């Protein structure tokens, strides 16, 4: 079964990759020409050629397509998209039901590899996965450069109200740093299915975010209620997730303190509702929980409008992708524009350079410029005119290697 899964994944890979090519350092550069290039920082280039040597962009030239290794014609090239909150390990089991506890470790890592693959094919070249120990093996395997998947950042574990006294919490943060965690994930409030009230004490929040800050580690906090958001921001935490009940006061507080806000309005709740039979009856996935989530979709639609309208609020792009949602990550970008009235260019910046900044990777990914990693995707359409173009990914390059290239002729 396990090898069947892997060979199935590899077969799919082989059928999609018409060309998998990365130039050795110092070898022939790859030249990618497109009619339109959005550089991820707000600039639009027309009729441009991106030159890639090894894993990096070495120059961007304007002019015609002559000598292009890949002439992408009328496609629009943007930086590889970034999802700052996706759970690569979540999956439906062989019986089609949500697997709410780890099963056979070999099966688990293969499900994660499948999710990583579909996420990369959807144009996401970097994701942050909060809270799954086997993310470490996945992160390191993808980084070896053979297994197709996005760059993975992981929290390994999570903190919540049961994580102990402030002293115990500080020790656990130190331990996490030793184990190579990229971020610290914290649950400051209950799930939306349980109403979203603050669960960790102020002292616990101060311990976890204070220690992380002292060690130079980033923090991301699950928080729904205004109280839990306020307590987290005041404890020095640097990124807030979800925030379904965020009001004007805490939106302004986050903006004033330069805290990143990652509302998840276009993928996660819609995915739960679409896949209700796969979840219903497991843990808090009961009728009451689904009723909360149905309400949550409507509350989110109003909240995101207020968030987008809040001056200087740093809105990053995360989906909270769970079982059933992997590969649909770009729906979040569409929702930010269609529900939240975000300008399409701002939505692209959010999913690229601003999210890279939130990961402290703004000097290496999230923009198309010389010296940056060659992470780029090409869209069928221009997202500035039609934001749904972000869901039509025809070309994916990560770190100078092409993982997907669907030429226009292949479309029916
Ligand atoms: Zn999550």
mmCIF file of C-alpha atoms and ligand atoms in Angstrom:
data_model
loop_
_atom_site.group_PDB
_atom_site.id
_atom_site.type_symbol
_atom_site.label_atom_id
_atom_site.label_comp_id
_atom_site.label_asym_id
_atom_site.label_seq_id
_atom_site.Cartn_x
_atom_site.Cartn_y
_atom_site.Cartn_z
ATOM 1 C CA UNK A 1 0.000 0.000 0.000
ATOM 2 C CA UNK A 2 2.715 2.416 0.953
ATOM 3 C CA UNK A 3 4.770 1.853 -2.179
ATOM 4 C CA UNK A 4 1.545 2.013 -4.228
ATOM 5 C CA UNK A 5 0.867 5.464 -2.831
ATOM 6 C CA UNK A 6 4.342 6.648 -3.653
ATOM 7 C CA UNK A 7 4.409 5.230 -7.170
ATOM 8 C CA UNK A 8 0.993 6.767 -7.817
ATOM 9 C CA UNK A 9 2.390 10.121 -6.735
ATOM 10 C CA UNK A 10 5.433 9.652 -8.959
ATOM 11 C CA UNK A 11 3.300 8.657 -11.955
ATOM 12 C CA UNK A 12 1.267 11.824 -11.569
ATOM 13 C CA UNK A 13 4.513 13.759 -11.296
ATOM 14 C CA UNK A 14 5.839 12.220 -14.491
ATOM 15 C CA UNK A 15 2.679 13.029 -16.438
ATOM 16 C CA UNK A 16 2.648 16.675 -15.385
ATOM 17 C CA UNK A 17 6.325 17.443 -15.647
ATOM 18 C CA UNK A 18 7.039 17.898 -19.282
ATOM 19 C CA UNK A 19 10.413 19.209 -18.421
ATOM 20 C CA UNK A 20 12.265 19.045 -15.135
ATOM 21 C CA UNK A 21 15.366 21.026 -15.454
ATOM 22 C CA UNK A 22 17.672 22.904 -13.157
ATOM 23 C CA UNK A 23 20.929 24.396 -14.239
ATOM 24 C CA UNK A 24 23.995 23.413 -12.237
ATOM 25 C CA UNK A 25 25.740 26.357 -10.588
ATOM 26 C CA UNK A 26 27.804 28.018 -13.259
ATOM 27 C CA UNK A 27 25.952 26.094 -16.020
ATOM 28 C CA UNK A 28 23.653 27.404 -18.737
ATOM 29 C CA UNK A 29 21.079 29.802 -17.339
ATOM 30 C CA UNK A 30 17.357 29.150 -17.837
ATOM 31 C CA UNK A 31 15.499 32.034 -19.518
ATOM 32 C CA UNK A 32 11.782 32.400 -18.801
ATOM 33 C CA UNK A 33 9.833 34.890 -20.889
ATOM 34 C CA UNK A 34 6.317 36.129 -20.151
ATOM 35 C CA UNK A 35 4.082 38.940 -21.338
ATOM 36 C CA UNK A 36 3.418 40.108 -17.793
ATOM 37 C CA UNK A 37 5.465 39.731 -14.607
ATOM 38 C CA UNK A 38 4.242 40.857 -11.176
ATOM 39 C CA UNK A 39 7.361 41.050 -9.008
ATOM 40 C CA UNK A 40 5.584 40.502 -5.665
ATOM 41 C CA UNK A 41 6.378 43.941 -4.303
ATOM 42 C CA UNK A 42 3.842 45.891 -6.369
ATOM 43 C CA UNK A 43 5.694 46.365 -9.663
ATOM 44 C CA UNK A 44 4.373 45.148 -13.013
ATOM 45 C CA UNK A 45 6.856 44.361 -15.800
ATOM 46 C CA UNK A 46 5.768 43.840 -19.392
ATOM 47 C CA UNK A 47 7.485 41.596 -21.930
ATOM 48 C CA UNK A 48 10.142 40.419 -19.486
ATOM 49 C CA UNK A 49 12.661 37.572 -19.327
ATOM 50 C CA UNK A 50 13.669 36.178 -15.951
ATOM 51 C CA UNK A 51 17.131 34.645 -16.039
ATOM 52 C CA UNK A 52 17.783 31.812 -13.580
ATOM 53 C CA UNK A 53 21.203 30.371 -12.816
ATOM 54 C CA UNK A 54 21.323 27.412 -10.451
ATOM 55 C CA UNK A 55 18.689 28.000 -7.783
ATOM 56 C CA UNK A 56 18.594 31.783 -8.061
ATOM 57 C CA UNK A 57 17.322 34.604 -10.228
ATOM 58 C CA UNK A 58 20.337 36.344 -11.700
ATOM 59 C CA UNK A 59 18.659 39.050 -13.794
ATOM 60 C CA UNK A 60 15.384 40.261 -15.241
ATOM 61 C CA UNK A 61 15.601 41.650 -18.757
ATOM 62 C CA UNK A 62 13.008 43.428 -20.835
ATOM 63 C CA UNK A 63 12.532 42.608 -24.488
ATOM 64 C CA UNK A 64 11.382 39.862 -26.780
ATOM 65 C CA UNK A 65 11.277 36.138 -26.206
ATOM 66 C CA UNK A 66 14.229 35.184 -28.418
ATOM 67 C CA UNK A 67 16.465 32.635 -26.760
ATOM 68 C CA UNK A 68 13.894 31.805 -24.077
ATOM 69 C CA UNK A 69 14.146 28.327 -22.568
ATOM 70 C CA UNK A 70 10.473 28.690 -21.635
ATOM 71 C CA UNK A 71 8.336 31.137 -23.582
ATOM 72 C CA UNK A 72 5.252 31.390 -21.394
ATOM 73 C CA UNK A 73 3.448 33.584 -23.930
ATOM 74 C CA UNK A 74 0.510 35.440 -22.433
ATOM 75 C CA UNK A 75 0.751 33.841 -18.979
ATOM 76 C CA UNK A 76 1.367 36.074 -15.945
ATOM 77 C CA UNK A 77 4.392 35.235 -13.813
ATOM 78 C CA UNK A 78 4.345 35.935 -10.069
ATOM 79 C CA UNK A 79 6.622 34.754 -7.236
ATOM 80 C CA UNK A 80 5.865 31.296 -5.839
ATOM 81 C CA UNK A 81 2.942 31.760 -3.474
ATOM 82 C CA UNK A 82 3.320 31.391 0.297
ATOM 83 C CA UNK A 83 0.806 29.904 2.744
ATOM 84 C CA UNK A 84 1.789 30.789 6.314
ATOM 85 C CA UNK A 85 -0.674 28.307 7.864
ATOM 86 C CA UNK A 86 -1.322 24.894 6.291
ATOM 87 C CA UNK A 87 -1.493 21.527 8.033
ATOM 88 C CA UNK A 88 0.260 19.193 5.600
ATOM 89 C CA UNK A 89 -0.327 16.178 7.821
ATOM 90 C CA UNK A 90 -4.121 16.377 7.948
ATOM 91 C CA UNK A 91 -5.835 13.813 5.730
ATOM 92 C CA UNK A 92 -8.802 11.525 5.308
ATOM 93 C CA UNK A 93 -8.067 7.909 6.121
ATOM 94 C CA UNK A 94 -8.490 4.933 3.820
ATOM 95 C CA UNK A 95 -12.161 4.784 4.877
ATOM 96 C CA UNK A 96 -12.639 8.428 3.841
ATOM 97 C CA UNK A 97 -12.994 9.660 7.432
ATOM 98 C CA UNK A 98 -10.891 12.430 8.948
ATOM 99 C CA UNK A 99 -7.942 10.839 10.756
ATOM 100 C CA UNK A 100 -7.974 12.661 14.088
ATOM 101 C CA UNK A 101 -5.000 10.823 15.562
ATOM 102 C CA UNK A 102 -1.715 9.657 14.043
ATOM 103 C CA UNK A 103 -1.885 6.230 12.463
ATOM 104 C CA UNK A 104 0.972 4.125 11.096
ATOM 105 C CA UNK A 105 3.971 6.491 10.907
ATOM 106 C CA UNK A 106 4.852 5.377 7.358
ATOM 107 C CA UNK A 107 1.290 6.026 6.140
ATOM 108 C CA UNK A 108 1.254 9.376 7.924
ATOM 109 C CA UNK A 109 4.403 10.660 6.238
ATOM 110 C CA UNK A 110 3.138 9.513 2.823
ATOM 111 C CA UNK A 111 -0.136 11.373 3.288
ATOM 112 C CA UNK A 112 1.962 14.435 4.187
ATOM 113 C CA UNK A 113 4.055 13.920 1.034
ATOM 114 C CA UNK A 114 0.874 13.722 -1.086
ATOM 115 C CA UNK A 115 -0.420 16.949 0.452
ATOM 116 C CA UNK A 116 2.958 18.611 -0.128
ATOM 117 C CA UNK A 117 2.852 17.562 -3.787
ATOM 118 C CA UNK A 118 -0.643 18.935 -4.517
ATOM 119 C CA UNK A 119 0.230 22.138 -2.656
ATOM 120 C CA UNK A 120 3.303 22.668 -4.847
ATOM 121 C CA UNK A 121 1.297 21.937 -8.013
ATOM 122 C CA UNK A 122 -1.156 24.650 -6.883
ATOM 123 C CA UNK A 123 1.706 27.155 -7.051
ATOM 124 C CA UNK A 124 2.638 27.330 -3.368
ATOM 125 C CA UNK A 125 6.405 27.038 -3.028
ATOM 126 C CA UNK A 126 6.618 27.769 0.719
ATOM 127 C CA UNK A 127 4.266 26.794 3.522
ATOM 128 C CA UNK A 128 4.332 27.055 7.294
ATOM 129 C CA UNK A 129 2.885 23.996 9.023
ATOM 130 C CA UNK A 130 1.911 24.584 12.647
ATOM 131 C CA UNK A 131 2.154 21.650 14.993
ATOM 132 C CA UNK A 132 3.061 18.241 13.658
ATOM 133 C CA UNK A 133 6.216 16.389 14.752
ATOM 134 C CA UNK A 134 6.732 14.493 11.468
ATOM 135 C CA UNK A 135 6.891 17.816 9.593
ATOM 136 C CA UNK A 136 10.585 17.790 10.484
ATOM 137 C CA UNK A 137 11.261 14.657 8.419
ATOM 138 C CA UNK A 138 9.102 16.035 5.590
ATOM 139 C CA UNK A 139 10.799 19.459 5.691
ATOM 140 C CA UNK A 140 14.234 17.886 5.567
ATOM 141 C CA UNK A 141 13.297 15.370 2.836
ATOM 142 C CA UNK A 142 11.911 18.103 0.555
ATOM 143 C CA UNK A 143 14.983 20.233 1.259
ATOM 144 C CA UNK A 144 17.163 17.380 -0.077
ATOM 145 C CA UNK A 145 15.736 18.343 -3.464
ATOM 146 C CA UNK A 146 14.202 15.094 -4.749
ATOM 147 C CA UNK A 147 10.725 14.877 -3.203
ATOM 148 C CA UNK A 148 8.463 17.483 -4.860
ATOM 149 C CA UNK A 149 6.924 19.829 -2.320
ATOM 150 C CA UNK A 150 6.978 23.369 -1.012
ATOM 151 C CA UNK A 151 9.645 24.636 1.342
ATOM 152 C CA UNK A 152 8.289 23.676 4.807
ATOM 153 C CA UNK A 153 8.570 25.607 8.061
ATOM 154 C CA UNK A 154 7.282 23.838 11.168
ATOM 155 C CA UNK A 155 6.429 24.439 14.824
ATOM 156 C CA UNK A 156 6.844 20.681 15.545
ATOM 157 C CA UNK A 157 4.499 20.949 18.577
ATOM 158 C CA UNK A 158 2.002 23.432 20.042
ATOM 159 C CA UNK A 159 1.444 25.327 23.289
ATOM 160 C CA UNK A 160 -1.926 25.593 25.004
ATOM 161 C CA UNK A 161 -3.483 26.067 28.461
ATOM 162 C CA UNK A 162 -2.165 22.625 29.508
ATOM 163 C CA UNK A 163 1.469 23.449 28.727
ATOM 164 C CA UNK A 164 2.287 24.147 32.387
ATOM 165 C CA UNK A 165 3.477 26.959 34.597
ATOM 166 C CA UNK A 166 5.264 29.960 33.092
ATOM 167 C CA UNK A 167 8.619 28.434 34.129
ATOM 168 C CA UNK A 168 7.770 25.086 32.541
ATOM 169 C CA UNK A 169 6.611 26.861 29.398
ATOM 170 C CA UNK A 170 9.871 28.809 29.090
ATOM 171 C CA UNK A 171 11.846 25.542 29.321
ATOM 172 C CA UNK A 172 9.658 23.965 26.644
ATOM 173 C CA UNK A 173 10.334 26.891 24.307
ATOM 174 C CA UNK A 174 14.090 26.436 24.841
ATOM 175 C CA UNK A 175 13.739 22.726 24.068
ATOM 176 C CA UNK A 176 11.793 23.502 20.892
ATOM 177 C CA UNK A 177 14.575 25.769 19.694
ATOM 178 C CA UNK A 178 17.116 22.963 20.237
ATOM 179 C CA UNK A 179 14.969 20.622 18.145
ATOM 180 C CA UNK A 180 15.043 23.024 15.200
ATOM 181 C CA UNK A 181 11.509 24.453 15.212
ATOM 182 C CA UNK A 182 11.041 27.319 12.764
ATOM 183 C CA UNK A 183 8.161 28.944 14.678
ATOM 184 C CA UNK A 184 6.292 28.619 17.987
ATOM 185 C CA UNK A 185 2.552 27.789 17.651
ATOM 186 C CA UNK A 186 0.282 28.818 20.478
ATOM 187 C CA UNK A 187 -3.433 28.223 21.178
ATOM 188 C CA UNK A 188 -4.629 31.266 23.138
ATOM 189 C CA UNK A 189 -8.311 30.583 22.545
ATOM 190 C CA UNK A 190 -10.697 27.693 22.091
ATOM 191 C CA UNK A 191 -11.617 26.409 18.661
ATOM 192 C CA UNK A 192 -14.316 28.183 16.690
ATOM 193 C CA UNK A 193 -16.333 24.975 17.154
ATOM 194 C CA UNK A 194 -16.208 25.643 20.928
ATOM 195 C CA UNK A 195 -16.920 29.364 20.773
ATOM 196 C CA UNK A 196 -13.365 30.769 20.562
ATOM 197 C CA UNK A 197 -12.919 32.156 24.129
ATOM 198 C CA UNK A 198 -9.474 32.809 25.674
ATOM 199 C CA UNK A 199 -7.989 29.640 27.178
ATOM 200 C CA UNK A 200 -4.365 30.413 28.140
ATOM 201 C CA UNK A 201 -3.722 32.798 31.025
ATOM 202 C CA UNK A 202 -2.017 36.127 30.417
ATOM 203 C CA UNK A 203 0.963 34.814 32.416
ATOM 204 C CA UNK A 204 1.239 31.737 30.196
ATOM 205 C CA UNK A 205 1.088 33.872 27.054
ATOM 206 C CA UNK A 206 3.737 36.235 28.416
ATOM 207 C CA UNK A 207 5.975 33.242 29.198
ATOM 208 C CA UNK A 208 5.733 31.616 25.769
ATOM 209 C CA UNK A 209 5.988 34.753 23.622
ATOM 210 C CA UNK A 210 8.475 36.430 25.972
ATOM 211 C CA UNK A 211 10.835 33.437 25.874
ATOM 212 C CA UNK A 212 10.434 33.017 22.102
ATOM 213 C CA UNK A 213 11.282 36.687 21.582
ATOM 214 C CA UNK A 214 14.333 36.364 23.849
ATOM 215 C CA UNK A 215 15.529 33.380 21.773
ATOM 216 C CA UNK A 216 14.828 35.107 18.439
ATOM 217 C CA UNK A 217 12.012 32.708 17.564
ATOM 218 C CA UNK A 218 8.850 33.731 15.753
ATOM 219 C CA UNK A 219 5.399 33.123 17.285
ATOM 220 C CA UNK A 220 1.963 32.508 15.752
ATOM 221 C CA UNK A 221 -1.142 32.473 17.927
ATOM 222 C CA UNK A 222 -4.513 30.831 17.321
ATOM 223 C CA UNK A 223 -6.949 33.426 18.720
ATOM 224 C CA UNK A 224 -10.606 34.060 17.907
ATOM 225 C CA UNK A 225 -12.053 36.330 20.614
ATOM 226 C CA UNK A 226 -11.016 39.989 20.916
ATOM 227 C CA UNK A 227 -9.811 39.307 24.501
ATOM 228 C CA UNK A 228 -7.511 36.482 23.407
ATOM 229 C CA UNK A 229 -6.119 38.610 20.559
ATOM 230 C CA UNK A 230 -5.499 41.548 22.884
ATOM 231 C CA UNK A 231 -3.829 39.360 25.519
ATOM 232 C CA UNK A 232 -1.573 37.784 22.870
ATOM 233 C CA UNK A 233 -0.531 41.101 21.330
ATOM 234 C CA UNK A 234 0.146 42.579 24.771
ATOM 235 C CA UNK A 235 2.248 39.511 25.641
ATOM 236 C CA UNK A 236 4.557 40.317 22.700
ATOM 237 C CA UNK A 237 3.316 37.604 20.319
ATOM 238 C CA UNK A 238 3.991 38.595 16.710
ATOM 239 C CA UNK A 239 1.329 36.936 14.559
ATOM 240 C CA UNK A 240 -2.382 36.257 15.109
ATOM 241 C CA UNK A 241 -4.206 33.430 13.292
ATOM 242 C CA UNK A 242 -7.932 33.207 12.407
ATOM 243 C CA UNK A 243 -9.374 36.087 14.484
ATOM 244 C CA UNK A 244 -12.952 35.342 13.461
ATOM 245 C CA UNK A 245 -14.287 37.706 16.158
ATOM 246 C CA UNK A 246 -11.652 40.418 15.664
ATOM 247 C CA UNK A 247 -13.272 43.833 16.147
ATOM 248 C CA UNK A 248 -12.149 47.335 15.171
ATOM 249 C CA UNK A 249 -10.274 47.785 18.453
ATOM 250 C CA UNK A 250 -8.041 44.708 18.116
ATOM 251 C CA UNK A 251 -7.556 45.210 14.361
ATOM 252 C CA UNK A 252 -6.181 48.666 15.147
ATOM 253 C CA UNK A 253 -4.118 47.268 18.035
ATOM 254 C CA UNK A 254 -2.455 44.728 15.700
ATOM 255 C CA UNK A 255 -1.773 47.469 13.143
ATOM 256 C CA UNK A 256 -0.298 49.795 15.782
ATOM 257 C CA UNK A 257 1.992 47.071 17.170
ATOM 258 C CA UNK A 258 3.090 45.821 13.724
ATOM 259 C CA UNK A 259 1.652 42.383 14.484
ATOM 260 C CA UNK A 260 0.935 40.213 11.424
ATOM 261 C CA UNK A 261 -2.684 39.128 11.054
ATOM 262 C CA UNK A 262 -3.544 35.931 9.212
ATOM 263 C CA UNK A 263 -7.315 35.674 8.852
ATOM 264 C CA UNK A 264 -8.442 32.474 7.139
ATOM 265 C CA UNK A 265 -11.614 33.377 5.293
ATOM 266 C CA UNK A 266 -11.615 31.538 1.978
ATOM 267 C CA UNK A 267 -10.612 27.918 2.508
ATOM 268 C CA UNK A 268 -10.871 26.284 5.919
ATOM 269 C CA UNK A 269 -14.500 26.697 6.983
ATOM 270 C CA UNK A 270 -15.779 26.244 3.431
ATOM 271 C CA UNK A 271 -13.754 23.025 3.238
ATOM 272 C CA UNK A 272 -15.231 21.680 6.495
ATOM 273 C CA UNK A 273 -18.766 22.409 5.308
ATOM 274 C CA UNK A 274 -18.091 20.845 1.888
ATOM 275 C CA UNK A 275 -16.619 17.742 3.524
ATOM 276 C CA UNK A 276 -19.015 17.497 6.466
ATOM 277 C CA UNK A 277 -19.685 13.731 6.088
ATOM 278 C CA UNK A 278 -15.926 13.055 6.371
ATOM 279 C CA UNK A 279 -15.721 14.904 9.714
ATOM 280 C CA UNK A 280 -19.118 14.633 11.409
ATOM 281 C CA UNK A 281 -19.162 12.649 14.658
ATOM 282 C CA UNK A 282 -15.432 12.931 15.359
ATOM 283 C CA UNK A 283 -14.391 15.018 18.418
ATOM 284 C CA UNK A 284 -15.983 18.476 18.342
ATOM 285 C CA UNK A 285 -17.092 18.002 14.715
ATOM 286 C CA UNK A 286 -20.692 17.675 15.858
ATOM 287 C CA UNK A 287 -23.827 19.496 14.696
ATOM 288 C CA UNK A 288 -23.187 22.301 17.195
ATOM 289 C CA UNK A 289 -19.621 22.688 15.914
ATOM 290 C CA UNK A 290 -20.805 22.795 12.303
ATOM 291 C CA UNK A 291 -23.414 25.413 13.229
ATOM 292 C CA UNK A 292 -20.607 27.574 14.675
ATOM 293 C CA UNK A 293 -18.602 27.104 11.481
ATOM 294 C CA UNK A 294 -21.546 28.044 9.252
ATOM 295 C CA UNK A 295 -21.953 31.243 11.248
ATOM 296 C CA UNK A 296 -18.185 31.698 11.089
ATOM 297 C CA UNK A 297 -18.227 31.919 7.278
ATOM 298 C CA UNK A 298 -20.615 34.890 7.466
ATOM 299 C CA UNK A 299 -18.778 36.564 10.351
ATOM 300 C CA UNK A 300 -15.487 36.126 8.454
ATOM 301 C CA UNK A 301 -16.941 37.809 5.371
ATOM 302 C CA UNK A 302 -17.646 40.937 7.436
ATOM 303 C CA UNK A 303 -14.434 40.731 9.492
ATOM 304 C CA UNK A 304 -12.182 40.576 6.403
ATOM 305 C CA UNK A 305 -13.734 43.775 5.012
ATOM 306 C CA UNK A 306 -12.856 45.569 8.259
ATOM 307 C CA UNK A 307 -9.373 44.031 8.325
ATOM 308 C CA UNK A 308 -8.632 45.104 4.740
ATOM 309 C CA UNK A 309 -9.877 48.617 5.550
ATOM 310 C CA UNK A 310 -7.666 48.928 8.672
ATOM 311 C CA UNK A 311 -4.747 51.247 7.818
ATOM 312 C CA UNK A 312 -1.250 49.688 8.067
ATOM 313 C CA UNK A 313 -2.535 46.264 9.171
ATOM 314 C CA UNK A 314 -0.105 43.626 7.887
ATOM 315 C CA UNK A 315 -2.423 40.994 6.401
ATOM 316 C CA UNK A 316 -0.509 37.854 5.504
ATOM 317 C CA UNK A 317 -1.866 34.872 3.556
ATOM 318 C CA UNK A 318 -2.684 31.659 5.361
ATOM 319 C CA UNK A 319 -5.413 29.120 4.748
ATOM 320 C CA UNK A 320 -5.406 26.780 7.769
ATOM 321 C CA UNK A 321 -5.675 24.048 5.114
ATOM 322 C CA UNK A 322 -6.818 20.783 6.698
ATOM 323 C CA UNK A 323 -7.906 17.424 5.269
ATOM 324 C CA UNK A 324 -9.624 18.001 1.931
ATOM 325 C CA UNK A 325 -8.257 21.541 1.437
ATOM 326 C CA UNK A 326 -4.727 20.925 0.165
ATOM 327 C CA UNK A 327 -4.244 22.260 -3.348
ATOM 328 C CA UNK A 328 -7.113 24.740 -2.894
ATOM 329 C CA UNK A 329 -4.882 27.222 -1.040
ATOM 330 C CA UNK A 330 -5.290 29.979 -3.637
ATOM 331 C CA UNK A 331 -9.024 30.209 -2.863
ATOM 332 C CA UNK A 332 -7.923 32.274 0.150
ATOM 333 C CA UNK A 333 -6.463 34.944 -2.142
ATOM 334 C CA UNK A 334 -9.648 34.988 -4.207
ATOM 335 C CA UNK A 335 -11.773 35.444 -1.060
ATOM 336 C CA UNK A 336 -9.628 38.304 0.231
ATOM 337 C CA UNK A 337 -10.440 40.181 -2.986
ATOM 338 C CA UNK A 338 -14.017 39.047 -3.622
ATOM 339 C CA UNK A 339 -15.273 39.135 -0.003
ATOM 340 C CA UNK A 340 -12.851 41.553 1.594
ATOM 341 C CA UNK A 341 -12.561 44.105 -1.220
ATOM 342 C CA UNK A 342 -8.774 43.851 -1.092
ATOM 343 C CA UNK A 343 -7.085 45.278 -4.180
ATOM 344 C CA UNK A 344 -5.789 42.405 -6.338
ATOM 345 C CA UNK A 345 -2.220 43.764 -6.262
ATOM 346 C CA UNK A 346 -2.337 43.948 -2.452
ATOM 347 C CA UNK A 347 -3.596 40.355 -2.332
ATOM 348 C CA UNK A 348 -0.645 39.243 -4.499
ATOM 349 C CA UNK A 349 1.819 41.190 -2.310
ATOM 350 C CA UNK A 350 0.238 39.575 0.767
ATOM 351 C CA UNK A 351 0.703 36.053 -0.625
ATOM 352 C CA UNK A 352 4.297 36.724 -1.682
ATOM 353 C CA UNK A 353 6.591 39.429 -0.266
ATOM 354 C CA UNK A 354 4.565 40.300 2.843
ATOM 355 C CA UNK A 355 4.143 36.670 3.859
ATOM 356 C CA UNK A 356 7.888 36.179 3.221
ATOM 357 C CA UNK A 357 8.558 39.087 5.592
ATOM 358 C CA UNK A 358 6.374 37.467 8.269
ATOM 359 C CA UNK A 359 8.594 34.366 7.966
ATOM 360 C CA UNK A 360 11.732 36.562 8.134
ATOM 361 C CA UNK A 361 12.604 35.280 4.646
ATOM 362 C CA UNK A 362 12.039 38.570 2.803
ATOM 363 C CA UNK A 363 15.620 38.649 1.515
ATOM 364 C CA UNK A 364 15.386 35.224 -0.152
ATOM 365 C CA UNK A 365 11.797 34.500 -1.270
ATOM 366 C CA UNK A 366 8.536 36.291 -2.080
ATOM 367 C CA UNK A 367 9.859 38.616 -4.783
ATOM 368 C CA UNK A 368 11.224 38.348 -8.313
ATOM 369 C CA UNK A 369 14.571 40.132 -8.279
ATOM 370 C CA UNK A 370 18.225 39.256 -8.800
ATOM 371 C CA UNK A 371 19.625 37.276 -5.877
ATOM 372 C CA UNK A 372 16.266 35.793 -4.831
ATOM 373 C CA UNK A 373 15.486 32.081 -4.928
ATOM 374 C CA UNK A 374 14.003 31.179 -8.312
ATOM 375 C CA UNK A 375 10.512 30.406 -6.964
ATOM 376 C CA UNK A 376 8.029 31.459 -9.602
ATOM 377 C CA UNK A 377 4.696 30.410 -10.986
ATOM 378 C CA UNK A 378 2.796 31.327 -14.136
ATOM 379 C CA UNK A 379 -0.944 31.918 -14.131
ATOM 380 C CA UNK A 380 -3.436 31.470 -16.963
ATOM 381 C CA UNK A 381 -4.819 35.000 -16.861
ATOM 382 C CA UNK A 382 -3.845 38.234 -15.149
ATOM 383 C CA UNK A 383 -4.908 38.311 -11.482
ATOM 384 C CA UNK A 384 -5.060 42.115 -11.578
ATOM 385 C CA UNK A 385 -8.050 41.784 -13.941
ATOM 386 C CA UNK A 386 -9.408 38.437 -12.732
ATOM 387 C CA UNK A 387 -8.214 37.294 -9.305
ATOM 388 C CA UNK A 388 -9.331 33.703 -9.975
ATOM 389 C CA UNK A 389 -6.256 33.424 -12.223
ATOM 390 C CA UNK A 390 -4.328 32.498 -9.043
ATOM 391 C CA UNK A 391 -6.193 29.169 -9.091
ATOM 392 C CA UNK A 392 -5.023 28.408 -12.674
ATOM 393 C CA UNK A 393 -1.356 27.559 -12.292
ATOM 394 C CA UNK A 394 0.313 26.437 -15.521
ATOM 395 C CA UNK A 395 3.996 26.549 -14.529
ATOM 396 C CA UNK A 396 5.829 26.032 -11.249
ATOM 397 C CA UNK A 397 9.546 26.538 -10.621
ATOM 398 C CA UNK A 398 10.991 26.194 -7.138
ATOM 399 C CA UNK A 399 14.635 26.887 -6.392
ATOM 400 C CA UNK A 400 15.470 26.816 -10.112
ATOM 401 C CA UNK A 401 13.810 23.453 -10.795
ATOM 402 C CA UNK A 402 10.700 23.248 -12.969
ATOM 403 C CA UNK A 403 8.058 21.020 -11.364
ATOM 404 C CA UNK A 404 5.086 21.807 -13.618
ATOM 405 C CA UNK A 405 4.726 23.110 -17.137
ATOM 406 C CA UNK A 406 1.421 22.827 -18.944
ATOM 407 C CA UNK A 407 1.828 24.409 -22.390
ATOM 408 C CA UNK A 408 -1.262 26.214 -23.796
ATOM 409 C CA UNK A 409 -1.706 23.478 -26.425
ATOM 410 C CA UNK A 410 -2.299 20.921 -23.665
ATOM 411 C CA UNK A 411 -5.437 22.761 -22.544
ATOM 412 C CA UNK A 412 -8.742 21.503 -23.849
HETATM 413 ZN ZN1 LIG B 1 -4.464 25.590 12.085
#
